[in-house]
PDB file of C-alpha atoms in Angstrom:
ATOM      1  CA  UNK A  14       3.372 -12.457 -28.602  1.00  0.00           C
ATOM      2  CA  UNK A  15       6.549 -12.993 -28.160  1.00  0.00           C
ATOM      3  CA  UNK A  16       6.955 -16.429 -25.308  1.00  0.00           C
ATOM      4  CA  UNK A  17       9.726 -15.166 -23.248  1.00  0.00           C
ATOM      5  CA  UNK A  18       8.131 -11.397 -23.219  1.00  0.00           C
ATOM      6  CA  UNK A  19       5.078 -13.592 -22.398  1.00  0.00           C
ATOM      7  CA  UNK A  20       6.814 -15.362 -19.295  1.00  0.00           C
ATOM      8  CA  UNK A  21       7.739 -12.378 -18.137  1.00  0.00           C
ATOM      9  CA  UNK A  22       4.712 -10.512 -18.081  1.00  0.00           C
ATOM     10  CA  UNK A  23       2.850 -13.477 -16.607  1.00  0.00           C
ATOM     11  CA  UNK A  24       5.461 -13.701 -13.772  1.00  0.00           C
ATOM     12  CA  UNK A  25       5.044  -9.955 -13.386  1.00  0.00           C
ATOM     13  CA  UNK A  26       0.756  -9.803 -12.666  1.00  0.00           C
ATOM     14  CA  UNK A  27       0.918 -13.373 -11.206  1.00  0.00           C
ATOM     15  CA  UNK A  28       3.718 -12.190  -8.660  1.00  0.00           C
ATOM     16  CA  UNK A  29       1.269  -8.556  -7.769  1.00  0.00           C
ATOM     17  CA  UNK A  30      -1.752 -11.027  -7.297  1.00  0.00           C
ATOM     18  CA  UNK A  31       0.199 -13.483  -5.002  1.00  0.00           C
ATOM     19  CA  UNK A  32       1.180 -10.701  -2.535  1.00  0.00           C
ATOM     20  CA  UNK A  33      -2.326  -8.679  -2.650  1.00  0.00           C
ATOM     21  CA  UNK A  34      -3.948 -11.979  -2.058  1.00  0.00           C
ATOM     22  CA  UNK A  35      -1.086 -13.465   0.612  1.00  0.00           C
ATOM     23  CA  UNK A  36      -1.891  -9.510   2.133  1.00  0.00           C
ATOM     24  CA  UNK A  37      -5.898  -9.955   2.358  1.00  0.00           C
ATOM     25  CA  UNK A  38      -5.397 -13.333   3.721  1.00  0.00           C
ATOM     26  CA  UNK A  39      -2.652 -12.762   6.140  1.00  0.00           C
ATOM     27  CA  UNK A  40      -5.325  -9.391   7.422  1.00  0.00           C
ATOM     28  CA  UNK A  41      -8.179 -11.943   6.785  1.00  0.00           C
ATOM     29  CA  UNK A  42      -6.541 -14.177   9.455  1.00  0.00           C
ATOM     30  CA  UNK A  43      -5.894 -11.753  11.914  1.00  0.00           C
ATOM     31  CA  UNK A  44      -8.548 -10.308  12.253  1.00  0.00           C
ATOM     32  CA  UNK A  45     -10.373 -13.422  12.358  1.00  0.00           C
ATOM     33  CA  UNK A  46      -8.027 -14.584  15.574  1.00  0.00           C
ATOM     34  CA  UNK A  47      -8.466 -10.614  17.238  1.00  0.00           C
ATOM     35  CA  UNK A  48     -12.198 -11.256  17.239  1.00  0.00           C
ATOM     36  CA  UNK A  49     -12.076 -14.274  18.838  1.00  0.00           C
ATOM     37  CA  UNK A  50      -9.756 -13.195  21.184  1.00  0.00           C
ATOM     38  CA  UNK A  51     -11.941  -9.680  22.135  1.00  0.00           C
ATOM     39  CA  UNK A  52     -15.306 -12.158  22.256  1.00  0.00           C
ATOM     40  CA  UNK A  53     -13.405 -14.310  25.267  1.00  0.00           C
ATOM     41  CA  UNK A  54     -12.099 -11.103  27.009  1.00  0.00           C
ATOM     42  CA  UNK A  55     -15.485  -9.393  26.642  1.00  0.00           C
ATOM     43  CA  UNK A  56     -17.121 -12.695  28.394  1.00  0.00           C
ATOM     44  CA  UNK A  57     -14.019 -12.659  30.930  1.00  0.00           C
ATOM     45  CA  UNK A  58     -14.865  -9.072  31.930  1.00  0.00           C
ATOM     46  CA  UNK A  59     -17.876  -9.533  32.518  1.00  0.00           C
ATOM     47  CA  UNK A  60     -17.957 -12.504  34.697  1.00  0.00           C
ATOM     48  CA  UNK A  61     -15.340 -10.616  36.716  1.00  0.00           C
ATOM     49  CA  UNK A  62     -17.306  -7.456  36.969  1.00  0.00           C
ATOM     50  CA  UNK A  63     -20.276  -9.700  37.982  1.00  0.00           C
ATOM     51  CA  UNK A  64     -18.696 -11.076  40.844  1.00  0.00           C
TER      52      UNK A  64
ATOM     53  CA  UNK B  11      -4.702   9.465  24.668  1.00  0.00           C
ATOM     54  CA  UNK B  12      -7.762  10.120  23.034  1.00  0.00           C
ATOM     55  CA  UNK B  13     -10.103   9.250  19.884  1.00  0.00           C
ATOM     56  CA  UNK B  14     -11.318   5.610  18.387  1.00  0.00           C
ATOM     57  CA  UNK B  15     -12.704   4.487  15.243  1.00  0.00           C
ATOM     58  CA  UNK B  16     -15.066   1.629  15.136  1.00  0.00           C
ATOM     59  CA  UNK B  17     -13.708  -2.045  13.512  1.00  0.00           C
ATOM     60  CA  UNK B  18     -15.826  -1.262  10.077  1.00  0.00           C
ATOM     61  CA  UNK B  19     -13.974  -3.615   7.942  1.00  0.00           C
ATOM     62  CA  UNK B  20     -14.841  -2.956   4.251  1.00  0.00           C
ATOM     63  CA  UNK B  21     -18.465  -3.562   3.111  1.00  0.00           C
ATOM     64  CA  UNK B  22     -19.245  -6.388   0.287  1.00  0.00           C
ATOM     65  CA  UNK B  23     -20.462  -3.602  -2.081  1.00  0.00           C
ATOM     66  CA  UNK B  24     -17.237  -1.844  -2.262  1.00  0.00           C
ATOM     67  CA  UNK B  25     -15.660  -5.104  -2.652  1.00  0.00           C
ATOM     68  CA  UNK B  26     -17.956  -6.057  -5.886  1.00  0.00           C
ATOM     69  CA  UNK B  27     -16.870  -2.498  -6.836  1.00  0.00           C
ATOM     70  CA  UNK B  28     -13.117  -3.166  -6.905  1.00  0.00           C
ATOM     71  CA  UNK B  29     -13.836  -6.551  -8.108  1.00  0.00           C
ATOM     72  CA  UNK B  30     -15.919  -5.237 -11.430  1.00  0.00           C
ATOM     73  CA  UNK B  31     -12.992  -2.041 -11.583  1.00  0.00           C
ATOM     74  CA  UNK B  32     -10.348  -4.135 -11.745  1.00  0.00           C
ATOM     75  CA  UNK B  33     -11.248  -6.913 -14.107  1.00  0.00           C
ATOM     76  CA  UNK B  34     -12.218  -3.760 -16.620  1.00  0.00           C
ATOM     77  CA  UNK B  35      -8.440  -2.830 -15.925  1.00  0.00           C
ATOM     78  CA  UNK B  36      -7.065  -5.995 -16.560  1.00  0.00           C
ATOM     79  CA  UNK B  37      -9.558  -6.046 -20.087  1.00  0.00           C
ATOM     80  CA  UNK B  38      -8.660  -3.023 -21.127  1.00  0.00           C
ATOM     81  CA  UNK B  39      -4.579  -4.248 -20.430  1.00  0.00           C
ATOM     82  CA  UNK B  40      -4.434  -7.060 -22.118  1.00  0.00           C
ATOM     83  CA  UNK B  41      -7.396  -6.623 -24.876  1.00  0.00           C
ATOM     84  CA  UNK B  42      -8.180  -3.108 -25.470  1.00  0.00           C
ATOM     85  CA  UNK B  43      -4.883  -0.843 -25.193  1.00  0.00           C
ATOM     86  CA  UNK B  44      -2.377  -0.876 -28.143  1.00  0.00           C
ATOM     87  CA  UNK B  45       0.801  -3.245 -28.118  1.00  0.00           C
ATOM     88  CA  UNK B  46       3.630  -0.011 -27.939  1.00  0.00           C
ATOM     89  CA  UNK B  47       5.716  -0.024 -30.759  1.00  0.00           C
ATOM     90  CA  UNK B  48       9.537   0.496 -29.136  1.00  0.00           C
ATOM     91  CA  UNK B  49       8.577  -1.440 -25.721  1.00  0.00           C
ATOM     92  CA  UNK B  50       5.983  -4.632 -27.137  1.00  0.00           C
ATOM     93  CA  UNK B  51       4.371  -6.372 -25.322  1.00  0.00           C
ATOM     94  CA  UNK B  52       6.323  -6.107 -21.661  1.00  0.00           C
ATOM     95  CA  UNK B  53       5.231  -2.525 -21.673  1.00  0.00           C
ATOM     96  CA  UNK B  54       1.585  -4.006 -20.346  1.00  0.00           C
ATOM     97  CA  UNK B  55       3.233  -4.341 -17.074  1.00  0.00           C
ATOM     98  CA  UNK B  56       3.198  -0.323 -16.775  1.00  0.00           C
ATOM     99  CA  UNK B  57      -0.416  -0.044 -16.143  1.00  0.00           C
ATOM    100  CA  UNK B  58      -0.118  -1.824 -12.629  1.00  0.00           C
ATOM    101  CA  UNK B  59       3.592  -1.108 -12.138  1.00  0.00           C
ATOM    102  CA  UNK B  60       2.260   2.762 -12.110  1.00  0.00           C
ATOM    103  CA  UNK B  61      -1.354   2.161 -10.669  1.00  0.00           C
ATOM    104  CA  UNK B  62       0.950   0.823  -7.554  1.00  0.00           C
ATOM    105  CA  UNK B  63       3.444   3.216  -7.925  1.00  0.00           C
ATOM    106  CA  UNK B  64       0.621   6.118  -7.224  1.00  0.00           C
ATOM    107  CA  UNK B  65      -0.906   4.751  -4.917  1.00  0.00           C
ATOM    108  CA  UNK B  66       2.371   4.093  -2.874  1.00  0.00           C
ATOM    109  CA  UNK B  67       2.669   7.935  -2.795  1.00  0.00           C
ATOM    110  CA  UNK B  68      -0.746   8.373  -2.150  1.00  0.00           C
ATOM    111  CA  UNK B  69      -0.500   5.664   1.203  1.00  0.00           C
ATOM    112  CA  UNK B  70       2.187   7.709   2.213  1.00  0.00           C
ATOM    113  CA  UNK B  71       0.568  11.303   1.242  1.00  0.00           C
ATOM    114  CA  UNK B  72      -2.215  10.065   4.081  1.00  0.00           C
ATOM    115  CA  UNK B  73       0.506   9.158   6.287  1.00  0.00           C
ATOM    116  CA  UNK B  74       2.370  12.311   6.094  1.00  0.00           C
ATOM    117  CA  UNK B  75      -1.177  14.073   6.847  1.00  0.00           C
ATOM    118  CA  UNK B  76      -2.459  12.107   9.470  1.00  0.00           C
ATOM    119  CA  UNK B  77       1.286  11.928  11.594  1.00  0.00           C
ATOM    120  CA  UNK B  78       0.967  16.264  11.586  1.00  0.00           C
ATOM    121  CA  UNK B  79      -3.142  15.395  12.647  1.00  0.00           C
ATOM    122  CA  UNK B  80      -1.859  13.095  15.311  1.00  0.00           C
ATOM    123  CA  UNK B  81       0.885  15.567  16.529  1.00  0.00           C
ATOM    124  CA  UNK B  82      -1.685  18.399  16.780  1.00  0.00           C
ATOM    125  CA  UNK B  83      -4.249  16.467  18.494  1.00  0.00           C
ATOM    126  CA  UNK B  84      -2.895  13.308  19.806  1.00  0.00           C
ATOM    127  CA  UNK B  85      -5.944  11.578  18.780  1.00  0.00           C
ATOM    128  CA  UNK B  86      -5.280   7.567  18.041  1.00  0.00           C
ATOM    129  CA  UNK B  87      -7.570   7.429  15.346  1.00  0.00           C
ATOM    130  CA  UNK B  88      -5.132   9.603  13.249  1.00  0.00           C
ATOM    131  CA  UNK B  89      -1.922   7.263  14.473  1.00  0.00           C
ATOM    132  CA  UNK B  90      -4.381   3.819  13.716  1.00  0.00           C
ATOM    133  CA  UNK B  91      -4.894   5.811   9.821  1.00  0.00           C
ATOM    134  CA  UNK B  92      -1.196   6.323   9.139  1.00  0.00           C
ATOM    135  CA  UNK B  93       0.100   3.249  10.238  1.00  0.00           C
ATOM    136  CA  UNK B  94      -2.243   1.266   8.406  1.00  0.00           C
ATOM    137  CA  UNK B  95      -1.543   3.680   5.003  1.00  0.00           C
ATOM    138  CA  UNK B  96       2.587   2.860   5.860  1.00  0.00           C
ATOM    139  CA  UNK B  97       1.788  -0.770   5.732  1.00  0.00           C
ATOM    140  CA  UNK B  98      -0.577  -0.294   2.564  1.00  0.00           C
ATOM    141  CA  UNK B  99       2.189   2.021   1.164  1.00  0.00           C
ATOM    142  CA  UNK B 100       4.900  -0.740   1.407  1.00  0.00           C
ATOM    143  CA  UNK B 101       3.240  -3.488   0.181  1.00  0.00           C
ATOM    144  CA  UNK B 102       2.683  -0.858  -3.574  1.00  0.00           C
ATOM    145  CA  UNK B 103       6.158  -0.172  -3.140  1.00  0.00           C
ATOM    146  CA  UNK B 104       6.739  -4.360  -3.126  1.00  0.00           C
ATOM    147  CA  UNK B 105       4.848  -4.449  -5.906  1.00  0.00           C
ATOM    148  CA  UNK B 106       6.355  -1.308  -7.941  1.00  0.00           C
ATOM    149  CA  UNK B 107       9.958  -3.059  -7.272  1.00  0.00           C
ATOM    150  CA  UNK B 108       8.772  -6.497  -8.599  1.00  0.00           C
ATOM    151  CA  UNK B 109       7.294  -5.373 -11.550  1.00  0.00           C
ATOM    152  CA  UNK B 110       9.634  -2.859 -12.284  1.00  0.00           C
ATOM    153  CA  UNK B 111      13.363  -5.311 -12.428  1.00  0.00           C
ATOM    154  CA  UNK B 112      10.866  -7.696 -14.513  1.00  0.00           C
ATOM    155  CA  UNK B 113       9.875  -5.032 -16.758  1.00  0.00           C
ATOM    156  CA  UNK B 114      14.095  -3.682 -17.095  1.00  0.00           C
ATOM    157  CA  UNK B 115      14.939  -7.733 -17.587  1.00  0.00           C
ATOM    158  CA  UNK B 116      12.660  -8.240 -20.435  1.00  0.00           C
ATOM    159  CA  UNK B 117      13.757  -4.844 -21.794  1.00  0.00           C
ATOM    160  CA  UNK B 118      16.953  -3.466 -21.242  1.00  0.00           C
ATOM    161  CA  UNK B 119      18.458  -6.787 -20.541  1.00  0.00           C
ATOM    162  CA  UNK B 120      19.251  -6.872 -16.826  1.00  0.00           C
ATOM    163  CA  UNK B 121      16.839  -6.965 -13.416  1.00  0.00           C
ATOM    164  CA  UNK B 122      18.375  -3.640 -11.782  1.00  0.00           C
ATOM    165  CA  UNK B 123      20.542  -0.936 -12.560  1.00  0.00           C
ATOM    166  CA  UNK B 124      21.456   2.074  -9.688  1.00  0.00           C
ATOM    167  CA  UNK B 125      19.306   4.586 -12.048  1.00  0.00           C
ATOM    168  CA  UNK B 126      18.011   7.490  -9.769  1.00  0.00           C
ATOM    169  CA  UNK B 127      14.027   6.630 -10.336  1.00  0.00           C
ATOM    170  CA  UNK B 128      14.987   3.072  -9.102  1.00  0.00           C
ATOM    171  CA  UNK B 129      17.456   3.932  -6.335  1.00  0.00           C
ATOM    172  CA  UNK B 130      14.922   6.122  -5.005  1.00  0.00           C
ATOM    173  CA  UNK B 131      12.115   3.861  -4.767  1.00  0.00           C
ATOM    174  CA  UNK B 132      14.212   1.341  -2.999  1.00  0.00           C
ATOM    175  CA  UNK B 133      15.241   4.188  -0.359  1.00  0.00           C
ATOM    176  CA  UNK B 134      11.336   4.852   0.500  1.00  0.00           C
ATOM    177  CA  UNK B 135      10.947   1.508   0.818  1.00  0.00           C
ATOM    178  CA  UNK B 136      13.446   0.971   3.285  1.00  0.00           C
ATOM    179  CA  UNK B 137      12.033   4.449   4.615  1.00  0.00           C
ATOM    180  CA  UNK B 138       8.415   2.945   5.482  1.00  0.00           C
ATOM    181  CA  UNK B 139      10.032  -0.650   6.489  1.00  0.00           C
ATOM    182  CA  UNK B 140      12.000   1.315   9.225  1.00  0.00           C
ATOM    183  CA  UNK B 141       8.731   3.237  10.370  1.00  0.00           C
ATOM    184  CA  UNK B 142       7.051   0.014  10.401  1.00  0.00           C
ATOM    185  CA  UNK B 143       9.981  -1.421  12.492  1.00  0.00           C
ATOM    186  CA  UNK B 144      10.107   1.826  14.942  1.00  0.00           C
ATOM    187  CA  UNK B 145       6.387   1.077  15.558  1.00  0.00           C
ATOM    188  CA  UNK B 146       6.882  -2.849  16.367  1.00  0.00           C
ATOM    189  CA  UNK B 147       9.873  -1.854  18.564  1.00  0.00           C
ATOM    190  CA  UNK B 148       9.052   1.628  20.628  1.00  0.00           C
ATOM    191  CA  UNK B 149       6.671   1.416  23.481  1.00  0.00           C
ATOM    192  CA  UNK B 150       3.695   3.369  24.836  1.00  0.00           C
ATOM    193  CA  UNK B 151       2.461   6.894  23.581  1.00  0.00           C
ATOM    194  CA  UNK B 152       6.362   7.433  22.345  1.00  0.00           C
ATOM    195  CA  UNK B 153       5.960   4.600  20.024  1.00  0.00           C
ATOM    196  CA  UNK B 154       3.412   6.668  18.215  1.00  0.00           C
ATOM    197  CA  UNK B 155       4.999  10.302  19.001  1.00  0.00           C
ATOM    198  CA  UNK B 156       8.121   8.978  16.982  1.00  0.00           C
ATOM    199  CA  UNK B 157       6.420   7.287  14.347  1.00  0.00           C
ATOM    200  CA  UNK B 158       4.389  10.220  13.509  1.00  0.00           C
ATOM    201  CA  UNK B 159       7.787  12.684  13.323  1.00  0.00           C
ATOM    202  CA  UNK B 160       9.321   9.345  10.624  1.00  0.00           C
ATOM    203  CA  UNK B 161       5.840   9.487   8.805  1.00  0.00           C
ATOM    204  CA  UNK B 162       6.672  13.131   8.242  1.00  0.00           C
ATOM    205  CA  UNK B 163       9.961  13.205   7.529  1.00  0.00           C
ATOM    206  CA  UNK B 164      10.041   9.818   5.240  1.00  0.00           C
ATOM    207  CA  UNK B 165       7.883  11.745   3.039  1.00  0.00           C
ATOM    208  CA  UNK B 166      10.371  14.129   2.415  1.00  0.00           C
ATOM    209  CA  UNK B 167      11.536  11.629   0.144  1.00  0.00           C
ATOM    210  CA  UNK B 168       8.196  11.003  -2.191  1.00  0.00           C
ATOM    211  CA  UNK B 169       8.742  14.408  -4.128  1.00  0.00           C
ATOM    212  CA  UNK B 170      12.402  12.915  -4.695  1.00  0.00           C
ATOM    213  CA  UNK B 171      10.926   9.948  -6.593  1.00  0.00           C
ATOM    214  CA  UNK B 172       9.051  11.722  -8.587  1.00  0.00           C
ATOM    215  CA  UNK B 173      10.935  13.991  -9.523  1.00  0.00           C
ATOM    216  CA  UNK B 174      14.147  12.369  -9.732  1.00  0.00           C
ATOM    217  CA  UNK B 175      13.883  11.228 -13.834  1.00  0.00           C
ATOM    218  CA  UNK B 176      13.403  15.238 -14.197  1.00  0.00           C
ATOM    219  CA  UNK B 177      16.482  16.160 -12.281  1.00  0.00           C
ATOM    220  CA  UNK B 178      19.125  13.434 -13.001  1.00  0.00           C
ATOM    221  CA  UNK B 179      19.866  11.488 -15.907  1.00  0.00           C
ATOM    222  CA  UNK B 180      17.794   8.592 -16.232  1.00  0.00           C
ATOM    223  CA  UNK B 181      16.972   5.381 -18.650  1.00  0.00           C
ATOM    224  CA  UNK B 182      13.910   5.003 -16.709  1.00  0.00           C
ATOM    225  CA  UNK B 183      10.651   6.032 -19.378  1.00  0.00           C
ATOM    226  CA  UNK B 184       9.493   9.225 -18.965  1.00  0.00           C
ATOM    227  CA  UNK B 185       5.688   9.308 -19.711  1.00  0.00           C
ATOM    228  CA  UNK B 186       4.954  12.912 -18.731  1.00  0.00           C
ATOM    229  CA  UNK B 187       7.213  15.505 -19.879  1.00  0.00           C
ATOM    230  CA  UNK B 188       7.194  19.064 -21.424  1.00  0.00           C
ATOM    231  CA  UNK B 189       5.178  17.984 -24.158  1.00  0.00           C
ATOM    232  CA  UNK B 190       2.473  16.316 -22.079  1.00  0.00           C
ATOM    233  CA  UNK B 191       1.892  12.691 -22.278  1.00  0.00           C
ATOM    234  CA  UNK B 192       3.327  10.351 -24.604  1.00  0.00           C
ATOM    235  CA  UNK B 193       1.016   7.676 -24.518  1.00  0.00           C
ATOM    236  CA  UNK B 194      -1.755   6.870 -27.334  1.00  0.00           C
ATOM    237  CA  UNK B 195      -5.801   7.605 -25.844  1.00  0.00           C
ATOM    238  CA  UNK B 196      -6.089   4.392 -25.348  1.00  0.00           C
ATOM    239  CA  UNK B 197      -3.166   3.845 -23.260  1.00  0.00           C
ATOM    240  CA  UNK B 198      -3.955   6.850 -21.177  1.00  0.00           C
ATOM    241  CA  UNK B 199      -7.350   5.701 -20.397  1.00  0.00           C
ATOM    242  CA  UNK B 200      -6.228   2.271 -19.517  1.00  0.00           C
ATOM    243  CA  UNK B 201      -4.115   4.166 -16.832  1.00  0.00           C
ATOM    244  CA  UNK B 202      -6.686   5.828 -15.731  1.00  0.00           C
ATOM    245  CA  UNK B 203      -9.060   2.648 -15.018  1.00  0.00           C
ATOM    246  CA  UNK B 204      -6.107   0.818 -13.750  1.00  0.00           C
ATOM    247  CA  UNK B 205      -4.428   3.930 -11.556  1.00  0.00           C
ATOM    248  CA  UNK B 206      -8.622   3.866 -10.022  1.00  0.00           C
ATOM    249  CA  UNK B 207      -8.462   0.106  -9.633  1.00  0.00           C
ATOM    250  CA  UNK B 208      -5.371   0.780  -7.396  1.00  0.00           C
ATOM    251  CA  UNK B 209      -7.187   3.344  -5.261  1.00  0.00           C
ATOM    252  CA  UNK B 210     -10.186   1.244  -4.963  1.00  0.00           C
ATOM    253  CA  UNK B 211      -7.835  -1.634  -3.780  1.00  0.00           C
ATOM    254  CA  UNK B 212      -5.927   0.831  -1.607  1.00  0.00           C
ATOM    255  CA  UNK B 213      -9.107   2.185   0.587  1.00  0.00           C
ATOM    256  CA  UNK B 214     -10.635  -1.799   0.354  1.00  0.00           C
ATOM    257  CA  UNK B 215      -7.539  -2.736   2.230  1.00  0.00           C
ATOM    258  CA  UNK B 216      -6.755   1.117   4.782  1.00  0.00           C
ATOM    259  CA  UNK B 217     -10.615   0.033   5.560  1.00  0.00           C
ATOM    260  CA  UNK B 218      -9.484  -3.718   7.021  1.00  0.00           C
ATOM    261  CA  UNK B 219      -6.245  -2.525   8.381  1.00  0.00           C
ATOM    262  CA  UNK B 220      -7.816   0.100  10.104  1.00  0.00           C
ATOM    263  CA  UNK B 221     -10.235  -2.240  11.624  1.00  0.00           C
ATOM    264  CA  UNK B 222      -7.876  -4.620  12.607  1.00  0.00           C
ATOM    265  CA  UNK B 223      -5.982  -2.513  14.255  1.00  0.00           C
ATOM    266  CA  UNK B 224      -8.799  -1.162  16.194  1.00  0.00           C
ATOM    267  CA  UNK B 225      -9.669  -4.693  17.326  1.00  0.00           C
ATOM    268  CA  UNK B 226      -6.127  -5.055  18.495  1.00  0.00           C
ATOM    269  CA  UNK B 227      -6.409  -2.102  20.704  1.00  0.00           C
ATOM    270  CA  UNK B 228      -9.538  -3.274  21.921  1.00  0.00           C
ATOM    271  CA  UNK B 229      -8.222  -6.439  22.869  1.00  0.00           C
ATOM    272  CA  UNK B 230      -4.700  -4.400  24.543  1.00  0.00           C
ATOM    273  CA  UNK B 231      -7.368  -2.652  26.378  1.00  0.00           C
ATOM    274  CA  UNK B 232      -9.538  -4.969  28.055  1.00  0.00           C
ATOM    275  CA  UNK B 233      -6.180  -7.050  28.832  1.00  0.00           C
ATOM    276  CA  UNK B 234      -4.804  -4.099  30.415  1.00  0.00           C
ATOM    277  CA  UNK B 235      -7.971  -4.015  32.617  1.00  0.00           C
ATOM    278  CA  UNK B 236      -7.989  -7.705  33.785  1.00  0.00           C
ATOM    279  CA  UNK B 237      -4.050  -7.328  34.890  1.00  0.00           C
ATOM    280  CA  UNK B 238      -5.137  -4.329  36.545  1.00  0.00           C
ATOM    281  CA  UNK B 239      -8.219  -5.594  38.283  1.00  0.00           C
ATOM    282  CA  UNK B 240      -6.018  -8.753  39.156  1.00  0.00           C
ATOM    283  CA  UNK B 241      -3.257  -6.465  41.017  1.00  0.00           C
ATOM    284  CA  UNK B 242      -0.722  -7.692  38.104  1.00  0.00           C
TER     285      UNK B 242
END
């Protein structure tokens, strides 16, 4: 295989798996921070509608 | 507003699935198809440059259907499915214009020319970016009133993509033409495995999107309710 056709196509699938991977882990991450989040306003509500 | 969808995110079985699909894509890419004899070597980029590239439409195919669903019924599980597709739909389009200048580079010489395939692409791009943008920016039940009338109207410009190396001059490879497709067997089933790879990947990810976002409503919600309850 030619090396520079080879550069190229390894720049080309490491490139697609860099921004499906930065995607997952970016939506990994937030979702991660929204369930935390709901879990304290869950307990917040509660205590308020208890007292 | 009415309608919700449970946060499901995907299951681990799906995601072995996609895992086990998409390593057979990427053996069948680099070990099983056939080097092809004009392009080499570069021309193994296609099989994700197209699995994307489908997929893109397809994101934006669910869009297009679940903005009329949401006009019709005003349900927010319909608006929670088509943004989630838009942002799905632009990150294939990312990946369709990376792959695609570093496929023209290593062939034709240079990373972009204005051919009609390419312009295209970039426009629906920019399409979905903007409906992406409307939705960060617009407020309320209008935020998702005008996203849904973009979703449908954005699409307009899908069957332009496609179509476009049919109706203009073009230097972008035609695979499909006339005389069906010009592709060896084993080249057209490593599009195949690859092309299901992509949708595998693509319903893996609507599936988390679609659960985040449902969290994040959740959590708009019950914030909503403690400003209320505190007189805010």
């Amino acid at each position: 295989m030619n090396s520079q056709v080879l550069t190229f196509l390894f720049a080309g699938y490491s490139l697609v798996w860099v921004l499906i991977f930065a995607y997952i882990l970016f939506m990994g991450n937030r979702q991660k921070k929204l369930a935390e989040e709901l879990e304290t306003l869950r307990r917040v509500v509660e205590e308020k509608e208890q007292e | 507003m009415t309608g919700s969808i449970r946060p499901v995110g995907p299951s681990r079985f799906w995601g072995w699935v996609l895992f086990v699909v998409m390593v057979a894509a990427l053996y069948m890419i680099f070990i099983y198809a056939p080097t092809e004899r004009q392009m080499g070597d570069i021309q193994r980029l296609f099989y994700f440059h197209v699995g994307a590239a489908w997929n893109a439409f397809f994101a934006f195919f669910v869009v297009f259907i679940m903005s009329l669903l949401y006009l019709k019924t005003r349900s927010t599980r319909w608006d929670v499915i088509a943004l989630s597709s838009a942002e799905i739909g632009v990150i294939f389009t990312t990946i369709v214009l990376v792959t695609g200048p570093i496929w023209g580079k290593a062939y034709w010489g240079h990373w972009w020319t204005w051919d009609p395939r390419l312009t295209t692409t970039l426009i629906l791009w920019f399409i979905y970016v903007a409906y992406l943008v409307i939705r960060s920016s617009a407020e309320g039940e209008n935020r998702a009133r005008f996203a849904a009338v973009f979703g449908i109207i954005g699409f307009v410009d899908v069957p332009i993509v496609f179509l476009s190396i049919h109706w203009w001059r073009t230097i972008h490879p035609k695979v499909i033409d006339a005389t069906g497709i010009n592709m060896e067997p084993e080249m057209v089933i490593t599009l195949l495995v690859s092309v299901a790879a992509f949708t595998l990947l693509y319903f893996y990810l609507l599936s988390q999107r679609v659960a985040i976002e449902t969290t994040g409503r959740e959590v708009s919600r019950l914030r909503d309710r403690l400003r209320t309850r505190a007189g805010l």
